[in-house]
Amino acid sequence: QVQLVESGGGLVQPGGSLRLSCAASGRTFTRMGWFRQAPGKEREFLAVLRWTGGSPVYSDSMKGRITMSGDNAKTTVYLQMNSLQPEDTAVYYCAASGTNWGLSRAAFESWGQGTQVTVSS
C-alpha cells in the first residue's frame, strides 16, 4: 500500500517558479528525496530530508534555487523551485528510503510516478 503521488508540475517560463508536492501513504520512511530525469540522461539526485528533523541536503546542480520541506504530519514533502531555466526541463520524481544513508537511485526503494516540468518561453 506504499504510494507516493507527485503533483505541481507543468509549463513555466524561464525565471519562473514551481512548487512540487509529494503525498506519501502506507508507511513512514526514514528519508524522503527528490530526483529528476531529463531526456537521454540518468536520474539525478536533487534533495533529501529526514523525517526526524534536520536540514535538507541538496545536490550542487540546483543548490540555491530549490528548497525542500515537509509538513508536520509527515505525509507530504515539497520542492520549491525558483529561477527555472530550460535545462531544468525533466520529469521530477519523489522517492522514499528506509535507510539513513546513500543518495543514489538504489538507496530509495519507493518512487512516485513523476511529474513533468517544462521550462520554455
XYZ file of C-alpha atoms in Angstrom:
121
model
C 0.000 0.000 0.000
C 3.016 2.284 -0.196
C 2.143 5.126 -2.513
C 3.876 8.342 -3.490
C 1.999 10.812 -5.662
C 3.670 13.890 -7.104
C 1.847 16.984 -8.259
C 2.580 20.571 -9.184
C 4.479 20.152 -12.414
C 3.671 21.993 -15.588
C 4.871 24.562 -18.077
C 6.676 27.654 -16.804
C 8.644 30.426 -18.445
C 12.379 30.861 -17.836
C 12.910 32.570 -14.499
C 9.651 31.244 -13.149
C 8.906 29.144 -10.090
C 7.065 25.958 -9.231
C 6.301 24.121 -6.023
C 6.092 20.368 -6.338
C 4.244 18.257 -3.789
C 4.544 14.588 -2.901
C 1.843 12.892 -0.842
C 3.012 9.723 0.897
C 0.845 6.951 2.292
C 1.177 3.384 3.512
C 4.107 3.769 5.883
C 6.561 6.240 7.307
C 10.006 6.184 5.746
C 13.270 7.394 7.206
C 14.019 9.831 4.394
C 12.248 11.485 1.505
C 14.025 12.617 -1.624
C 13.579 14.409 -4.907
C 15.177 13.351 -8.192
C 14.843 14.394 -11.800
C 15.473 12.773 -15.156
C 15.913 14.706 -18.370
C 15.574 13.079 -21.797
C 18.629 10.961 -22.590
C 20.118 11.395 -19.120
C 20.283 9.326 -15.955
C 18.107 10.043 -12.962
C 19.725 12.766 -10.882
C 19.584 13.346 -7.133
C 18.324 16.779 -6.089
C 17.466 16.844 -2.390
C 16.824 14.640 0.643
C 15.191 15.229 4.030
C 14.924 13.113 7.184
C 11.505 12.965 8.812
C 13.202 13.042 12.218
C 14.441 16.559 11.571
C 17.492 18.413 10.449
C 18.235 20.416 7.358
C 17.810 19.077 3.844
C 20.831 18.056 1.808
C 20.998 19.383 -1.745
C 22.808 18.473 -4.908
C 25.100 21.127 -6.347
C 23.144 21.050 -9.595
C 20.243 23.081 -8.195
C 21.589 24.232 -4.839
C 20.467 27.759 -4.076
C 17.438 27.505 -6.347
C 15.487 24.792 -4.547
C 14.117 24.322 -1.048
C 12.828 21.017 0.275
C 10.418 20.856 3.200
C 7.928 18.546 4.879
C 4.652 19.019 6.679
C 4.080 18.472 10.403
C 2.047 15.317 9.805
C 4.972 13.774 7.896
C 2.728 12.872 4.987
C 3.740 15.427 2.374
C 7.033 16.815 1.153
C 7.574 19.785 -1.106
C 10.165 21.067 -3.518
C 10.116 24.794 -4.122
C 11.953 25.616 -7.342
C 12.931 29.132 -8.352
C 14.769 30.749 -11.256
C 13.958 27.829 -13.502
C 15.796 27.531 -16.797
C 15.235 25.396 -19.911
C 17.911 22.945 -18.776
C 15.722 22.178 -15.749
C 13.169 20.554 -18.040
C 12.750 16.986 -16.798
C 10.458 14.533 -15.097
C 10.687 15.147 -11.363
C 10.297 12.181 -9.025
C 9.535 11.846 -5.348
C 11.252 8.949 -3.585
C 11.352 7.347 -0.150
C 14.075 5.449 1.681
C 14.040 3.213 4.741
C 17.716 3.906 5.408
C 19.592 6.933 6.673
C 22.403 6.773 4.140
C 23.000 6.901 0.412
C 21.999 9.411 -2.251
C 21.897 7.116 -5.258
C 18.779 5.908 -7.000
C 19.283 2.457 -5.482
C 19.127 3.864 -1.949
C 15.467 4.793 -2.417
C 13.076 1.857 -2.617
C 9.772 3.597 -3.284
C 9.046 6.000 -6.130
C 6.248 8.155 -7.405
C 5.099 8.235 -10.998
C 6.853 11.516 -11.714
C 5.585 14.921 -12.737
C 6.699 16.729 -15.882
C 8.329 20.134 -15.542
C 8.857 22.034 -18.770
C 10.652 25.381 -18.806
C 10.123 27.200 -22.077
C 9.145 30.581 -23.423
